Amino acid sequence: MVAASLRLPSLTSLLFPATTRYPSALRRTVFLRNRAASSGTTASPETKSDDVPRLRSDQAVTPRSQDFNAWYLDVIASAELADYGPVRGTMVIRPYGYAIWEAIQDYLNVKFKETGHSNMYFPQFIPYSFIEKEASHVEGFSPELALVTVGGGNELEEKLVVRPTSETIVNHMFTQWIHSYRDLPLMINQWANVTRWEMRTKPFIRTLEFLWQEGHTAHATPEEAENEAKQMIEIYTRFAFEQTAIPVITGRKSKLETFAGADTTYTIEAMMGDRKALQAGTSHNLGQNFSRAFGTQFQDENGERQHVWQTSWAVSTRFVGGIIMTHGDDTGLMLPPKIAPIQVVIVPIWKKDSEKTEVLSAASSVKEVLKTAGIRVKLDDTTERTAGWKFNFWEMKGVPIRIEIGPRDVSNSSVVVSRRDIPGKAGKVFGISMEPSTLVAYVKEKLDEIQLSLLEKAISFRDSNIVDVYSYDELKAAISSGKWARGPWSASDSDEQRVKEETGATIRCFPFEQTIGTKTCLMTGNPAEEVAIFARSY
Amino acid sequence: MVAASLRLPSLTSLLFPATTRYPSALRRTVFLRNRAASSGTTASPETKSDDVPRLRSDQAVTPRSQDFNAWYLDVIASAELADYGPVRGTMVIRPYGYAIWEAIQDYLNVKFKETGHSNMYFPQFIPYSFIEKEASHVEGFSPELALVTVGGGNELEEKLVVRPTSETIVNHMFTQWIHSYRDLPLMINQWANVTRWEMRTKPFIRTLEFLWQEGHTAHATPEEAENEAKQMIEIYTRFAFEQTAIPVITGRKSKLETFAGADTTYTIEAMMGDRKALQAGTSHNLGQNFSRAFGTQFQDENGERQHVWQTSWAVSTRFVGGIIMTHGDDTGLMLPPKIAPIQVVIVPIWKKDSEKTEVLSAASSVKEVLKTAGIRVKLDDTTERTAGWKFNFWEMKGVPIRIEIGPRDVSNSSVVVSRRDIPGKAGKVFGISMEPSTLVAYVKEKLDEIQLSLLEKAISFRDSNIVDVYSYDELKAAISSGKWARGPWSASDSDEQRVKEETGATIRCFPFEQTIGTKTCLMTGNPAEEVAIFARSY
């Protein structure tokens, strides 16, 4: 077997030879240090030094099992998902990472439109006075603001906030568009960049500037707003499960963790590979908080003026980080087929020059067949790397399926198909016919299987790492073992604060899926209506 | 004829009755005045007062023939394309306007990818020192910068520029990604917001913040860069002609009008309805200007280090303004079918309640038929407005085709089809069969005809307003009559500056399409190699 012989251990040394395609990483480390010394934008003492990544793309990624954080940063560098911008905490999203974001956009954009939302665009500069109008909003956001104070060479009389979120400017505009109940519901969305001056940053997960969508709606009744907020968290939940194979837990935030300005925040919480929680999307029932602050009113059917009921909801480029940290393994990235920029990579293999033409010709035909069938396929026909190097490279990049074609395969009119999610020989099937309809059907079936398999694996990992707890001691034991704790909770905000201080865990949510039966608060012993999920988080 | 009887002159009064859906406009004017008094962001004395629009969406739009600027602002308000943001010079792009931008994005995104470009995203905050690195770049952009000086509550040691364009940060990153000739060409694009602190603003045409795509490429040879710059202006040209029906004139900018930091700028210049020129897209051959400033180098095949050759190219939301000002008429907007958010509006007509059910049912069927055929169709089945009001409303919104269905049409299994671009009875055809394949074929044919007809009309308008001139006197006469002047030019920059000061016209471009034969410079009488086009512009 040509392919098998190429997968000898010795090939590991070929993976990232001395002259690598990606030598920039080491220079970057130097660069980052230089900037840290020279630039005011890195000057804050709160900046954590562990945020400067151990970029090491001149060699294989750090095994995930050895150092999760180093692995994460290595994967981002080696798979060319993102790079650091020149300003501390900013991120350049590179084509391979951006393509994942585009897949997220494509799916959600359709769902938003199907549910009656229109895209539009609001300016990113918000007068500072707007932020101050909603009391809890200003309290939540003012420490994180970037301010424009100079424009066109002149000091501005009123400083401008670079949008951290748009509820204020949205309400300012809504007051001008909403007059009567006939103007409701008003349901819009925008794809935009937002800025939050975070001190501790991590690519995709928390950056000074990030990309997101933010939906904003206004309704005539509280019921409609509540239904909308729940509908959107449901759309996010389905998206997470079906597209990204992330089995999020959906629920309601505690009062302490609710969005600054919302009555209720719904959330999808994902368990990363290190068992920390990632808040991957939120949907807020804003009640009348912003409409009262901004005077967003309408005349109802009886001619009475009322404040509108509102929601907002968002998913960001953070989701890309969630995908990396849910599915990746020691080898690198592992992408769910539905959002993989490349679903199938074809690696042609030849030893003698006499074999090259027929192998490349067969590989090209296979590529065209798959492409025509709507499969995202790449033919790696470069001659500068060995097939073994390519195997390792595309595995590190997380491509779900590899097709190998060698001279013997060409003679047999067949190909070798390997699954990224099943390492080694077990994931490899020989003799799949090149006949177009057979091959397309086979590849599509395998893509579906991989998608499902990634989800099942993630569900199993999630469920084996959630512990039901009935006392604070049990909660502490669960958290200190790195797991999530699920237990009945009806205690106070200060008790919740105490858990955070003593264990590092917060209430991630009161899950929609609740256990049946009488419950007793794990902290106070008082009756409890719900279980909460506690975890350390990003 | 039901439809005809509804188009009596008296209906004009129904178009925007006293209680309108869009009463916000008048209040906005008040608002804008209030802000002008209270906000520092409007404080500059250079702000022109004619930029505050005469918003009057409580009635029909000002006829274009009467006051082009008032018409433009009225159309934007009445058709709900955009609104003013709270900060002077900023714009909210409303769903109907944003949908046009999405159509632009959808087309160009495919073309960019087909020609080998990948989307990615660069941070919008650029260290101030970057802008200073390329001498002519800083000179061109420094008067227009917005600066972030405070982040997270602290003064920043180095102020940050809010991206006015990304050549500097792109080069900073390219130095880390480009090492060898194997890394070239590097061809990327981003869809992003950009900020330029303009003093005189106009919705879509010139705003403090706007949306655009900016392509950036790096090549191993000057020939490749030149080919790329020309390829992209060619893509813009085809887009303008084929999608937006705008017959742009493509050419090279004069030295004075070249982008700050480019060797050569190619441009597409469009003639608006008032005969002013609009620069609708540009593609720059940057030579080695930025690569030398930033040290963007590669090792060539002989092992020598060389600076890369670069291009950048952009199209922005300004294009939406160009579409409005090219095709609109006294009645309002007129959208080319290919980029119209709604290509067909169906207006059901009934007098008696007994007719309502069958008319609405037929209208729904027609809608589904067209939708299934991939036509963007809207059924206006609201009962709050008369059919006549709807006719006028959707004409003002520029929808290319209106389908009317009344009780008699239902009996005949036919519909009435009206073209937006042919006013009155001449554009109206009765008795088009409802039979799905017939109707779809008919509508598609009409959409194509309208698309072509708009282009032909615009070409004819353009050509009848360009005057060939052979002396400065002829040039002055042409410009003062409001037309464009085309004449041989080989004079100096200071002569060009003199033309600008004395006539208000600038060289829009040296068009790619040149007249044959010996040429004598209209200004100096010296030999000239090319004709230039002069015009007043936005």
Coordinates of N, CA and C in Angstrom, one line a residue, chain A residues 23-24 27-28 31 35 39-41 43 83-87 90-95 98 102 113 118-125 127 130 143 145-152 156-158 160 162-163 169 172-173 175-177 179 182 193 195 197 209 211 384, chain B residues 23-24 27-28 31 35 39-41 43 83-87 90-95 98 102 113 118-125 127 130 143 145-152 156-158 160 162-163 169 172-173 175-177 179 182 193 195 197 209 211 384:
Chain A
P23 N 7.8 30.5 9.1 CA 8.8 30.9 10.0 C 8.4 32.2 10.8
S24 N 7.3 32.8 10.4 CA 7.0 34.1 11.0 C 6.8 34.1 12.5
R27 N 9.6 35.2 14.8 CA 9.9 36.6 14.7 C 8.8 37.4 15.4
R28 N 7.6 36.8 15.3 CA 6.5 37.5 16.0 C 6.7 37.6 17.5
F31 N 8.7 40.4 18.0 CA 7.9 41.6 17.7 C 7.0 42.0 18.9
R35 N 7.1 45.4 20.9 CA 5.9 46.3 21.1 C 5.6 46.5 22.5
S39 N 5.1 50.3 23.0 CA 3.8 50.9 22.7 C 3.0 51.2 23.9
G40 N 2.4 52.3 23.9 CA 1.5 52.7 25.0 C 0.3 51.8 25.1
T41 N 0.0 51.1 24.0 CA -1.2 50.3 24.0 C -1.1 49.1 24.8
A43 N 0.5 49.1 27.8 CA 1.1 49.6 29.0 C 0.3 49.2 30.3
D83 N -3.8 35.9 13.5 CA -2.5 36.4 14.0 C -2.8 37.6 14.9
Y84 N -1.8 38.1 15.5 CA -2.0 39.2 16.4 C -1.8 40.5 15.6
G85 N -2.7 41.4 15.9 CA -2.6 42.8 15.3 C -1.5 43.6 16.1
P86 N -1.1 44.7 15.5 CA 0.0 45.5 16.1 C -0.5 46.1 17.5
V87 N -1.8 46.3 17.6 CA -2.2 46.9 18.9 C -2.6 45.8 19.8
T90 N -5.6 43.0 19.8 CA -6.3 42.9 18.5 C -5.9 41.7 17.7
M91 N -6.7 41.3 16.8 CA -6.5 40.1 16.1 C -6.7 40.3 14.6
V92 N -5.8 39.7 13.8 CA -6.1 39.6 12.4 C -6.7 38.2 12.1
I93 N -7.8 38.2 11.5 CA -8.5 36.9 11.1 C -8.0 36.5 9.7
R94 N -7.2 35.5 9.7 CA -6.6 35.0 8.4 C -7.7 34.3 7.5
P95 N -7.4 34.1 6.3 CA -8.4 33.5 5.4 C -9.0 32.2 5.9
Y98 N -11.2 33.1 8.7 CA -12.4 33.9 8.3 C -13.4 33.0 7.5
E102 N -17.3 32.9 7.8 CA -18.3 33.1 6.7 C -19.3 32.0 6.7
K113 N -33.3 35.9 8.3 CA -34.2 36.4 7.3 C -35.5 35.5 7.3
S118 N -34.4 41.9 9.1 CA -33.7 42.5 8.0 C -32.3 43.0 8.5
N119 N -31.3 42.9 7.6 CA -30.0 43.4 7.9 C -30.0 44.9 7.6
M120 N -29.2 45.6 8.5 CA -29.0 47.0 8.2 C -27.7 47.4 8.9
Y121 N -27.4 48.7 8.9 CA -26.1 49.1 9.5 C -26.2 50.4 10.3
F122 N -25.8 50.4 11.6 CA -25.7 51.6 12.4 C -24.3 52.1 12.5
P123 N -24.1 53.4 12.7 CA -22.8 53.9 12.8 C -22.1 53.4 14.1
Q124 N -20.8 53.2 14.0 CA -20.1 52.7 15.2 C -19.8 53.8 16.2
F125 N -19.9 55.1 15.9 CA -19.6 56.1 16.8 C -20.8 56.5 17.5
P127 N -22.5 58.9 20.7 CA -22.2 60.0 21.6 C -22.1 59.4 23.1
F130 N -25.1 58.9 25.3 CA -26.0 57.8 25.1 C -25.8 56.7 26.1
P143 N -16.1 50.6 31.9 CA -14.7 50.3 32.1 C -14.1 49.8 30.8
L145 N -14.6 50.9 27.5 CA -14.8 51.7 26.3 C -13.5 52.3 25.7
A146 N -13.6 52.3 24.4 CA -12.5 53.1 23.6 C -13.2 54.4 23.2
L147 N -12.5 55.5 23.4 CA -13.1 56.8 23.1 C -12.3 57.5 22.0
V148 N -13.1 58.0 21.0 CA -12.5 58.9 20.0 C -12.7 60.3 20.6
T149 N -11.5 61.0 20.7 CA -11.6 62.4 21.2 C -11.1 63.4 20.2
V150 N -10.5 63.0 19.1 CA -10.0 63.9 18.1 C -10.5 63.4 16.8
G151 N -11.1 64.4 16.0 CA -11.5 64.1 14.6 C -11.1 65.2 13.7
G152 N -10.5 64.8 12.6 CA -10.1 65.8 11.6 C -9.1 66.8 12.2
L156 N -12.8 66.9 20.0 CA -14.3 66.9 19.9 C -14.8 67.5 21.2
E157 N -15.9 68.2 21.1 CA -16.6 68.7 22.3 C -17.2 67.5 23.1
E158 N -17.8 66.6 22.4 CA -18.3 65.4 23.0 C -17.6 64.2 22.5
L160 N -16.6 60.4 21.7 CA -17.4 59.4 21.0 C -17.0 58.0 21.5
V162 N -16.6 54.1 20.7 CA -16.6 53.2 19.6 C -17.4 52.0 20.1
R163 N -18.5 51.8 19.4 CA -19.5 50.8 19.7 C -19.0 49.6 20.4
I169 N -27.7 53.3 20.5 CA -27.9 54.0 19.2 C -29.1 53.4 18.5
H172 N -32.1 55.1 20.0 CA -32.1 56.5 19.5 C -32.8 56.6 18.1
M173 N -32.4 55.6 17.2 CA -33.0 55.6 15.9 C -34.5 55.0 16.0
T175 N -36.7 55.5 18.1 CA -37.6 56.5 18.5 C -38.1 57.3 17.3
Q176 N -37.3 57.3 16.2 CA -37.7 58.1 15.0 C -38.5 57.2 14.0
W177 N -38.4 55.9 14.2 CA -39.0 55.1 13.2 C -40.3 54.5 13.7
H179 N -43.8 54.7 15.6 CA -44.8 55.7 16.1 C -46.1 55.0 16.5
R182 N -48.6 49.8 14.3 CA -48.4 49.3 12.9 C -46.9 49.2 12.6
N193 N -18.3 45.1 13.5 CA -17.3 45.0 14.4 C -17.6 45.8 15.7
T195 N -16.0 47.0 19.8 CA -14.8 47.2 20.5 C -15.0 47.1 22.0
W197 N -12.6 47.2 25.5 CA -11.2 47.4 26.0 C -10.9 46.3 27.0
E209 N -11.2 44.1 19.6 CA -12.2 44.3 18.6 C -12.6 42.9 18.1
L211 N -15.7 40.6 15.6 CA -16.9 40.7 14.7 C -18.0 39.9 15.3
E384 N 6.5 20.6 -3.8 CA 7.6 20.9 -2.9 C 7.6 20.1 -1.6
Chain B
P23 N -43.6 59.7 9.4 CA -43.6 61.1 9.9 C -42.3 61.6 10.6
S24 N -41.4 60.6 10.7 CA -40.2 60.9 11.4 C -39.4 62.1 10.9
R27 N -39.5 65.6 12.3 CA -38.9 65.6 13.7 C -37.4 65.5 13.6
R28 N -36.9 64.8 12.6 CA -35.5 64.7 12.4 C -34.8 66.1 12.2
F31 N -34.4 67.6 15.2 CA -33.4 66.9 16.0 C -32.0 67.4 15.5
R35 N -29.1 69.0 17.7 CA -27.7 68.4 17.9 C -26.7 69.4 17.5
S39 N -24.0 69.5 20.2 CA -23.0 68.5 20.2 C -21.7 69.1 19.6
G40 N -20.6 68.7 20.3 CA -19.3 69.1 19.8 C -18.9 68.5 18.5
T41 N -19.6 67.4 18.1 CA -19.2 66.7 16.9 C -19.7 67.5 15.7
A43 N -19.3 70.8 15.5 CA -18.8 72.2 15.8 C -18.0 72.8 14.7
D83 N -30.8 56.9 7.0 CA -31.2 58.0 7.9 C -29.9 58.6 8.5
Y84 N -30.0 59.7 9.2 CA -28.8 60.3 9.7 C -28.5 59.7 11.1
G85 N -27.2 59.4 11.4 CA -26.8 59.0 12.7 C -26.8 60.2 13.6
P86 N -26.6 59.9 14.9 CA -26.6 61.0 15.9 C -25.3 61.9 15.8
V87 N -24.3 61.3 15.3 CA -23.0 62.0 15.2 C -23.0 62.6 13.8
T90 N -22.5 60.9 10.1 CA -22.7 59.5 10.1 C -24.1 59.1 9.5
M91 N -24.2 57.9 9.1 CA -25.4 57.4 8.4 C -25.8 56.1 8.9
V92 N -27.1 55.9 9.1 CA -27.7 54.6 9.3 C -28.2 54.1 8.0
I93 N -27.7 52.9 7.6 CA -28.2 52.3 6.4 C -29.4 51.4 6.7
R94 N -30.6 51.8 6.2 CA -31.8 51.1 6.6 C -31.9 49.9 5.7
P95 N -32.8 48.9 6.1 CA -32.9 47.7 5.4 C -33.0 47.7 3.8
Y98 N -29.7 48.8 2.6 CA -28.7 47.8 2.9 C -28.8 46.6 2.0
E102 N -26.0 44.6 -0.1 CA -25.9 43.2 -0.1 C -25.8 42.6 -1.5
K113 N -13.4 35.9 -5.4 CA -13.0 34.6 -5.1 C -12.6 33.8 -6.4
S118 N -8.9 35.8 -1.2 CA -9.5 35.3 0.0 C -9.9 36.4 0.9
N119 N -11.1 36.3 1.5 CA -11.5 37.3 2.5 C -10.8 37.1 3.8
M120 N -10.5 38.1 4.5 CA -10.0 38.1 5.9 C -10.4 39.4 6.6
Y121 N -9.8 39.5 7.8 CA -10.2 40.8 8.5 C -9.0 41.3 9.3
F122 N -8.7 42.6 9.1 CA -7.7 43.3 9.8 C -8.3 44.2 10.9
P123 N -7.6 44.4 12.0 CA -8.1 45.3 13.1 C -8.3 46.7 12.5
Q124 N -9.3 47.4 13.1 CA -9.5 48.8 12.6 C -8.6 49.8 13.3
F125 N -8.0 49.4 14.4 CA -7.1 50.3 15.2 C -5.7 50.2 14.7
P127 N -1.8 51.8 14.9 CA -0.9 52.8 15.6 C -0.6 54.0 14.8
F130 N 2.2 54.1 12.2 CA 2.1 53.4 10.9 C 1.8 54.4 9.8
P143 N -5.3 64.8 7.6 CA -6.4 65.8 8.0 C -7.8 65.1 8.3
L145 N -8.3 62.1 10.0 CA -8.3 60.9 10.9 C -9.1 61.1 12.1
A146 N -9.7 60.0 12.6 CA -10.4 60.0 13.9 C -9.4 59.2 14.8
L147 N -9.2 59.7 16.0 CA -8.2 59.2 16.9 C -8.8 58.7 18.2
V148 N -8.4 57.4 18.5 CA -8.8 56.9 19.8 C -7.6 57.2 20.8
T149 N -7.9 58.0 21.8 CA -6.9 58.4 22.7 C -7.1 57.8 24.1
V150 N -8.3 57.2 24.4 CA -8.6 56.7 25.7 C -9.1 55.3 25.5
G151 N -8.6 54.3 26.3 CA -9.0 52.9 26.2 C -9.2 52.4 27.6
G152 N -10.3 51.8 27.9 CA -10.5 51.2 29.3 C -10.2 52.2 30.4
L156 N -4.1 56.5 26.3 CA -3.1 55.7 25.6 C -1.8 56.4 25.4
E157 N -0.7 55.7 25.5 CA 0.6 56.3 25.2 C 0.7 56.6 23.8
E158 N 0.3 55.7 22.9 CA 0.3 56.0 21.5 C -1.2 56.0 21.0
L160 N -4.4 55.9 18.6 CA -4.7 54.9 17.6 C -5.6 55.6 16.5
V162 N -8.4 55.3 13.7 CA -9.5 54.4 13.3 C -9.4 54.3 11.8
R163 N -9.1 53.1 11.3 CA -8.8 52.8 9.9 C -9.5 53.7 8.9
I169 N -1.5 48.8 7.9 CA -1.6 47.6 8.7 C -1.4 46.3 7.9
H172 N 2.2 45.9 7.4 CA 2.8 45.4 8.7 C 2.6 43.9 8.9
M173 N 1.4 43.4 8.5 CA 1.2 41.9 8.6 C 1.9 41.2 7.5
T175 N 4.6 41.7 6.1 CA 6.1 41.4 6.4 C 6.2 40.2 7.2
Q176 N 5.2 39.7 7.9 CA 5.3 38.5 8.7 C 4.9 37.3 8.0
W177 N 4.2 37.5 6.9 CA 3.6 36.3 6.2 C 4.4 36.0 4.9
H179 N 7.8 35.6 2.9 CA 9.3 35.4 3.0 C 9.9 35.1 1.7
R182 N 7.6 31.9 -3.1 CA 6.5 30.9 -3.0 C 5.3 31.4 -2.2
N193 N -15.8 48.5 7.7 CA -16.1 49.9 7.9 C -14.8 50.7 7.9
T195 N -13.3 55.0 8.4 CA -13.7 56.3 8.9 C -12.8 57.4 8.3
W197 N -12.7 61.6 8.5 CA -13.4 62.8 9.1 C -13.7 63.9 8.1
E209 N -18.3 57.6 8.4 CA -18.0 56.2 8.4 C -18.7 55.6 7.2
L211 N -19.1 51.8 4.6 CA -18.7 50.4 4.4 C -18.1 50.2 3.0
E384 N -54.7 48.7 4.7 CA -54.7 50.1 5.2 C -54.6 51.2 4.1

